[in-house]
Amino acid sequence: MSLSELSQIPGVSGDEQAVRAFIAAAIREHVDRMWADSMGNLFAIKGEHLPGPRVMLCAHMDEVGLIVNHIGDDGTLGFAAVGGIDPRVLPGVWVQVGPDRIPGVIGTKPPHLKSSSEREKPIEMDSLYIDIGADSADEAKQRVHLGAYASFWTDFETFGDGCAKGKAFDDRVGCHVLIETLRQPVRHPVLAAFTVQEELGLRGAQVAAYTLKPDAALVLEGTTCADLPSVDGHGQSTRLGGGPALTVADRSAIAHPGLLRTLINAAESAGTPYQLKRTTFGGTDAGAIQTSEVGIPVAVVSVPCRYIHSPVSMLQLNDVQAAIQLVRAFLQAIPTEGDPPWMR
Amino acid sequence: MDALICALSNRLAPVGQEFALRDEIASLVQPYVDELRTDALGNLIALRRGKNSAQRLMLSAHMDEVGVMVTHIDDDGFIRFEPLGGIQPQTLLGQRLRFPNGLVGSVGVERLDQIKDLEMRRLYLDIGARDGDEARAKVRVGDTACFDQTAVVSGRRVIGKAMDNRAGCAVLIEALRRVSEPACDVYAVFSAQEEVGARGAGTAAYAVEPTMAVAIDVTPCGDTPKGETLAVRMGAGAAIKIKDRSLLAHPVVKDHLTRLADAASIPYQYEVLPYGGTDAGTIHLSRTGVPTGVISIPCRYLHTPSEMVDLDDLEAAVRLTIKLMETQLPTA
Amino acid sequence: MSLDDLYAALKQLSTAHGISGNESGVAARVIDLFSPLCDDVRTDSLGNVIAVKRGEQQGSEETRIRFMVAAHTDEIGFLVSGIHADGFLNIAPVGGIERSLLPAKEVWVHTLSGPLPGIIATKPPHLTTSEERQKLPRWDEFHVDVGLPPEQVKQVVRIGDMITLRGRCERLTDRRVAGKAIDDRAGVTAMYDMLRRLAALRHRVDVYAVATVQEEVGLRGAMTATFGVAPHVGVAVDVGFGHQPGVDKKRSRELGKGPIIARGANIHPQVFAGLEHTAIEMGIPHQFEVAAGDTGTDAWAMQVSRSGVPTGLLSIPITSMHSPVECVDLGDIASTGRLLASYASRLDPEEVRGWQHVFV
């Protein structure tokens, strides 16, 4: 299953080439043509010459992670966070550094040696370092260069009742849904964009939308899910197992009302479960796509994922299947002639 | 003018749901424009042809108003929401909110130990439903609601829930009605989604490719008791913007507006705002850049249900807008 | 170019006045410096100066490869935001300026009838309470005193007039210069140095030297300039943090050790590699920095223009950034100019074309 492999590939924002190579190989025989741009976005076109609206399907390849910005005299690696990471999730975590995937751990001071006030405080990013087992700066420099990326090293596994855990479900699950969609025949032009640098501000999608100039865009995401006992109903965002979530509005975009209605109608007539996302926090590539040039109708379909932006996230495989079904139902609901349903 | 602005203010146009207001404005400006269209973000773009069709003046007034979006309905029928646009929790206390379908609810608050514990997530909307099923039959996650307040005229001033920016819409409509012959093609854009980052104006500007642009919007005043230190006063005329956080007004546009106001003896003042933004912020960065300025209407109590503007300031803004339309554009 | 020539150019630029949105005075000096060295110089509607030096490549405008170098002209400063009855001026900041810097600074208030000298008012220590001395006043508690009677102030000064920090630009030593607006007039000077060197070098790509506006308020000039130029490769030249007491050595670089070459998500790997290899092969001193995401420079805006631009970033280390006494090393400016010129002369149009559309 490609989600398992996708999840385990390192692909921190700005360093997505391994993810891109995997996806390119997975879709090559299913699309008409493929290329990458200078930022690293991967484009794949299917049914280019078919009639009907040109629909962009977008999923971002990048994940949050770390970048080495300092090599200490003792051989430890200082780092900065790439994308939004809460430093509290970092101590005691395994990482893979650089293109050679050198194993490393994020060290932490033993509690015995901490003052009582230190123990009560969350750890600050600046005090953390990666240990790759080097004893000197020279030894470290032979294996790692300044600017090397480090990604979480987490195995993908299925567990519990139809659940899976792994890193980077935000947004490898979207990539997985998009790959599965491209394996199906299409009835009108589908413009796939696997984008870069979403976690740094929707940057890949901004140029991807300018390049593709689609008639409408669907963003495929792994979204926040906080259906936990400590969280009130109105702060949970989504529910695991409740089906793919549709966004009405978040900080980056307001879904095109007609496109959202088309999605809901498609879900209901196909009998696919769905939920409406219950918070407006966060943003997706939709924000950058919507305001491209003269404006593009956008909507977002997300798989609920618990614990995103941490070394281990979790999802329900049924939600993934339902998301694939929903995207398929949406594409099939678009007639090849006349106005697309969202324009009515 | 007072009747127009009251009628516009009473309409509901939450961010991203500007359709009803857009239809009303379209029918109001229809007799005075040559073309009308809408786009993917919900903007209304009207073209009034002028003498010189080689130049395009874009005037932008946003239609949307701040509001809230439903995020959750609990089993007792209480509704939770999050803001759409810059709305403060203290402003919502004790208010009624109205949905575009006419449904009205009362804003309640969880028990607070002290007022500084007040946060948006501790507020809820009560639409009088007896349980979750009744509430869910009437409201859905994603529905939007705005302040429920009817506009009134008090002396030379108007108080209403959406002076930001129906004041600007009214100025632009009135200017289109009264202008004789524009010097160049005028694109009057009634924009969508300003309150969440001037998104509509950006895509409209990309489509229009204006030679020059001016946004028409409200600005806060510094003339209230122990209020902010701002030079703008209500009743002192239209304000010509120098800066806010989204824009440093183009000197050529600022000087042009100043000369027009001076020549026609239109009362005006300059505005330097340390925060805030308008449609001009996204318009001036479109493509290779657009010389852009702002005609501001002084407004007190912004983003509350009781925003106040002055009818004489509005008249000054209308006259300045008409002069702008009728005068040849300066070379930037 | 000698260090004396470089100093003369830097001083000319540093002493020009131009906060974000009011850069025309600086632009005029840039045009004077660049015009003799370029084939065409134009300004766009926001005020960016766009100078072109064409390369030896053949072909129409659509097929030519464009290399854009950008450095910003705007400096931090203030605007008059109000005029008191007693003639004192309220001020509003433009760009990232700290309140801690304000007390007792000399400024110019640029009015329609010329610049007025002014002082940012402070209470004497005798009259301040110990409590007051513990905290910084709010923005609206700072005032500029122009020493004129209120009636005259109201006649001459208008709300919106630009206020700039007043200060000298002088050599501390043969190599070190201190002054205002070294951020980023040092970068503009490096572009000038590049253009002078390119006159004696062969280059195939068209080189666009762009002096951008409104960087300090959000990279605004770079957005519209890049859209207009539509470059195939770009390098921003800005200033970076130099070592100074109280600044973490991990976050700063040394003055006199050459430009800082950035890498990270904002930087195209091939552009980084090209700059690094050029520096090594030409023996140009250089240093490195890693930017996790936003570099906070024009490079951030350039990269996402249109269908994307392969972008690099060179930073000239300075101390006391965003103060009237920013300090820079003239040798670093020269090294930056030399690196840019050498890089431009080595750029292969076919290779650059290949970066835009990669077959996978």
PDB file of C-alpha atoms in Angstrom, chain C residues 23 46-50 68-74 184 188 191 209-215 219-223 225-226 237 298 302:
ATOM      1  CA  GLU C  23      12.213  56.085  -2.291  1.00  0.00           C
ATOM      2  CA  LEU C  46       5.793  51.265  -7.417  1.00  0.00           C
ATOM      3  CA  GLY C  47       9.156  52.939  -7.993  1.00  0.00           C
ATOM      4  CA  ASN C  48      11.461  49.945  -8.457  1.00  0.00           C
ATOM      5  CA  VAL C  49      14.482  50.837 -10.585  1.00  0.00           C
ATOM      6  CA  ILE C  50      15.000  48.134 -13.198  1.00  0.00           C
ATOM      7  CA  MET C  68      17.660  39.303 -11.785  1.00  0.00           C
ATOM      8  CA  VAL C  69      19.692  40.723  -8.915  1.00  0.00           C
ATOM      9  CA  ALA C  70      17.694  42.625  -6.315  1.00  0.00           C
ATOM     10  CA  ALA C  71      18.694  44.900  -3.457  1.00  0.00           C
ATOM     11  CA  HIS C  72      16.317  47.251  -1.719  1.00  0.00           C
ATOM     12  CA  THR C  73      16.556  51.020  -1.540  1.00  0.00           C
ATOM     13  CA  ASP C  74      14.110  51.767   1.264  1.00  0.00           C
ATOM     14  CA  ASP C 184      20.355  47.777   2.180  1.00  0.00           C
ATOM     15  CA  VAL C 188      22.729  48.366  -3.904  1.00  0.00           C
ATOM     16  CA  MET C 191      25.056  45.644  -7.439  1.00  0.00           C
ATOM     17  CA  ALA C 209      19.948  44.963 -11.571  1.00  0.00           C
ATOM     18  CA  VAL C 210      16.807  45.845  -9.667  1.00  0.00           C
ATOM     19  CA  ALA C 211      16.759  48.359  -6.823  1.00  0.00           C
ATOM     20  CA  THR C 212      13.545  47.437  -5.066  1.00  0.00           C
ATOM     21  CA  VAL C 213      11.199  49.491  -2.911  1.00  0.00           C
ATOM     22  CA  GLN C 214       9.131  48.734   0.181  1.00  0.00           C
ATOM     23  CA  GLU C 215      11.158  45.726   1.337  1.00  0.00           C
ATOM     24  CA  LEU C 219       8.877  42.703   0.237  1.00  0.00           C
ATOM     25  CA  ARG C 220       6.289  44.592  -1.766  1.00  0.00           C
ATOM     26  CA  GLY C 221       8.528  46.065  -4.439  1.00  0.00           C
ATOM     27  CA  ALA C 222      10.167  42.705  -5.110  1.00  0.00           C
ATOM     28  CA  MET C 223       6.751  41.172  -5.783  1.00  0.00           C
ATOM     29  CA  ALA C 225       9.369  43.956  -9.947  1.00  0.00           C
ATOM     30  CA  THR C 226       9.819  40.198 -10.239  1.00  0.00           C
ATOM     31  CA  VAL C 237      21.406  40.914  -2.000  1.00  0.00           C
ATOM     32  CA  ASP C 298      13.379  39.933  -1.402  1.00  0.00           C
ATOM     33  CA  MET C 302      11.063  36.412  -5.887  1.00  0.00           C
TER      34      MET C 302
END
